Short mmCIF file of C-alpha atoms and ligand atoms in Angstrom, two decimals:
data_model
loop_
_atom_site.label_atom_id
_atom_site.label_comp_id
_atom_site.label_asym_id
_atom_site.label_seq_id
_atom_site.Cartn_x
_atom_site.Cartn_y
_atom_site.Cartn_z
CA MET B 1083 160.05 11.43 -3.56
CA ALA B 1084 157.89 8.37 -2.87
CA ALA B 1085 159.42 4.91 -2.65
CA GLN B 1086 159.49 3.12 -5.97
CA SER B 1087 158.10 -0.40 -5.58
CA GLU B 1088 158.61 -1.71 -9.12
CA TYR B 1089 161.57 -2.43 -11.36
CA VAL B 1090 161.80 0.01 -14.25
CA PHE B 1091 163.87 0.02 -17.41
CA ALA B 1092 167.23 1.78 -16.91
CA GLY B 1093 169.32 0.82 -19.94
CA LYS B 1094 170.61 -1.86 -22.25
CA LEU B 1095 173.00 -4.49 -20.92
CA SER B 1096 174.87 -4.61 -24.23
CA ASP B 1097 175.56 -0.86 -24.01
CA LEU B 1098 176.72 -1.11 -20.39
CA LYS B 1099 179.01 -4.04 -21.20
CA SER B 1100 180.74 -1.76 -23.72
CA SER B 1101 180.98 1.38 -21.59
CA ARG B 1102 181.15 -0.35 -18.15
CA LYS B 1103 179.76 2.89 -16.61
CA GLN B 1104 176.64 4.92 -17.34
CA ARG B 1105 174.75 7.81 -15.83
CA VAL B 1106 170.99 7.22 -15.90
CA THR B 1107 167.91 8.75 -14.32
CA VAL B 1108 165.28 6.54 -12.71
CA SER B 1109 162.18 8.19 -11.23
CA ASP B 1110 164.01 11.55 -10.88
CA ARG B 1111 166.95 9.90 -9.10
CA VAL B 1112 170.31 10.20 -10.87
CA LEU B 1113 172.12 6.86 -10.72
CA ALA B 1114 175.38 5.37 -11.90
CA LEU B 1115 175.27 1.88 -13.43
CA PHE B 1116 178.41 -0.22 -13.46
CA TYR B 1117 179.35 -3.49 -15.13
CA ALA B 1118 182.11 -5.46 -13.42
CA ASN B 1119 182.91 -9.18 -13.11
CA GLY B 1120 179.74 -10.09 -14.99
CA GLN B 1121 177.51 -8.16 -12.57
CA VAL B 1122 175.50 -4.95 -12.91
CA TYR B 1123 175.42 -2.52 -10.00
CA ALA B 1124 173.34 0.62 -9.42
CA LEU B 1125 174.40 3.35 -6.99
CA ASP B 1126 173.50 6.97 -6.44
CA HIS B 1127 175.48 8.95 -9.00
CA PHE B 1128 176.77 11.83 -6.87
CA CYS B 1129 179.59 10.83 -4.53
CA TYR B 1130 178.66 11.03 -0.85
CA HIS B 1131 181.84 13.06 -0.17
CA THR B 1132 181.22 16.27 -2.13
CA GLY B 1133 179.15 15.18 -5.11
CA GLY B 1134 181.70 13.84 -7.60
CA PRO B 1135 180.28 12.13 -10.72
CA LEU B 1136 180.85 8.44 -10.04
CA SER B 1137 180.08 7.37 -13.62
CA LEU B 1138 183.32 9.13 -14.62
CA GLY B 1139 185.43 7.20 -12.11
CA ASP B 1140 187.52 4.08 -12.61
CA ILE B 1141 186.36 0.61 -11.62
CA GLU B 1142 189.05 -1.19 -9.63
CA ASP B 1143 189.48 -4.43 -7.73
CA SER B 1144 190.56 -3.38 -4.24
CA HIS B 1145 191.98 -6.53 -2.67
CA GLY B 1146 188.97 -8.58 -3.73
CA ARG B 1147 186.28 -5.86 -3.46
CA MET B 1148 185.05 -4.27 -6.70
CA CYS B 1149 185.02 -0.50 -6.22
CA ILE B 1150 184.39 2.71 -8.08
CA ILE B 1151 187.13 5.29 -7.51
CA CYS B 1152 185.59 8.75 -7.40
CA PRO B 1153 187.25 11.00 -10.00
CA TRP B 1154 187.33 14.01 -7.67
CA HIS B 1155 189.16 12.92 -4.49
CA LYS B 1156 189.73 9.21 -5.18
CA HIS B 1157 187.55 7.80 -2.44
CA SER B 1158 186.98 4.09 -2.98
CA ILE B 1159 183.35 2.93 -2.84
CA THR B 1160 182.28 -0.71 -3.07
CA LEU B 1161 179.91 -1.46 -5.94
CA ASP B 1162 177.87 -4.05 -4.07
CA THR B 1163 177.27 -2.28 -0.74
CA GLY B 1164 178.20 1.41 -1.17
CA GLU B 1165 180.79 1.24 1.63
CA SER B 1166 183.65 3.70 1.61
CA LEU B 1167 186.96 1.86 2.02
CA TYR B 1168 190.35 3.05 3.18
CA THR B 1169 193.78 1.65 3.90
CA ALA B 1170 194.90 1.92 7.51
CA ILE B 1171 198.62 2.25 8.22
CA ASP B 1172 200.04 1.97 11.73
CA PRO B 1173 202.26 5.11 12.14
CA PHE B 1174 204.42 3.20 14.67
CA ASN B 1175 204.87 0.29 12.28
CA PRO B 1176 204.30 1.47 8.70
CA ARG B 1177 204.63 -2.11 7.44
CA ASN B 1178 201.46 -2.91 9.33
CA ILE B 1179 198.92 -2.09 6.61
CA LYS B 1180 195.27 -3.06 6.69
CA HIS B 1181 193.45 -2.82 3.35
CA ASN B 1182 189.72 -2.46 2.84
CA CYS B 1183 188.87 -0.93 6.21
CA SER B 1184 185.29 0.34 6.03
CA LYS B 1185 183.93 3.75 6.97
CA GLY B 1186 180.46 2.21 6.65
CA VAL B 1187 177.84 2.52 3.93
CA LYS B 1188 177.98 6.03 2.52
CA GLN B 1189 176.60 5.60 -0.98
CA ARG B 1190 173.07 4.31 -1.51
CA THR B 1191 172.75 1.21 -3.71
CA HIS B 1192 169.68 0.05 -5.63
CA SER B 1193 168.37 -3.34 -6.79
CA VAL B 1194 169.11 -4.57 -10.30
CA ARG B 1195 167.44 -7.26 -12.39
CA ILE B 1196 168.38 -8.33 -15.90
CA GLU B 1197 165.74 -9.45 -18.41
CA GLY B 1198 167.27 -10.31 -21.76
CA ASP B 1199 169.19 -7.19 -22.76
CA ASP B 1200 167.21 -4.90 -20.45
CA ILE B 1201 168.59 -3.59 -17.18
CA LEU B 1202 165.78 -3.05 -14.68
CA VAL B 1203 166.35 -1.04 -11.51
CA LYS B 1204 164.25 -0.74 -8.39
CA LEU B 1205 165.15 2.16 -6.15
CA SER B 1206 165.77 1.27 -2.53
CA ASP B 1207 163.48 3.01 -0.06
CA VAL B 1208 164.56 6.62 -0.44
CA THR B 1209 161.80 8.05 1.74
CA GLU B 1210 164.22 8.19 4.67
CA LYS B 1211 167.53 9.97 4.28
CA VAL B 1212 169.97 7.58 5.92
CA PHE B 1213 173.04 7.61 3.66
CA GLU B 1214 175.31 10.55 2.95
CA SER B 1215 174.61 10.33 -0.79
CA ASP B 1216 170.93 11.04 -0.05
CA ARG B 1217 171.71 14.70 0.59
CA TYR B 1218 171.80 15.51 -3.14
CA PHE B 1219 168.15 14.53 -3.46
CA THR B 1220 166.72 16.64 -0.66
CA GLU B 1221 164.67 19.81 -0.96
CA GLU B 1222 167.23 21.57 1.24
CA TYR B 1223 169.97 20.78 -1.26
CA LYS B 1224 167.89 22.02 -4.21
CA VAL B 1225 167.18 25.29 -2.39
CA PHE B 1226 170.85 25.62 -1.42
CA MET B 1227 172.00 25.15 -5.03
CA GLU B 1228 169.45 27.62 -6.34
CA ASN B 1229 170.89 30.25 -4.02
CA VAL B 1230 174.61 29.64 -4.59
FE1 FES V 2477 184.08 11.85 -4.38
FE2 FES V 2477 185.35 13.71 -3.03
S1 FES V 2477 183.64 13.95 -4.26
S2 FES V 2477 185.84 11.61 -3.21
#
């Protein structure tokens, strides 16, 4: 898929404010749109872990970071950056808990612009597969799924 250089219509803000989560397709890429804290976010729809449908997850505030919780295995993914977060617990001192530790960016995010009631999305440069969520949009994955 070629890089998309323009913003394209992806949905109505009024609809997203009601549902808070939507699955949409932009230029053959399946995305999840989220509305949280007055902001709209666009991420790849299929969870980097094993392909869970993020638009069916719950939006949660994780110690100050807005996240989508994947409905399949409950991984926590930040809406703004696509980082996967975890809570670290020191086994020698279980009271020593560190929230919001990052595994790095796993889920690709895309740019959003609002014009009136229109949500416009510009895909980030998907020509290079650099994030784990990219795997669901490769030819290898399509061939694999056709042969399962
Ligand atoms: Fe999302 Fe496993 S598929 S956490």
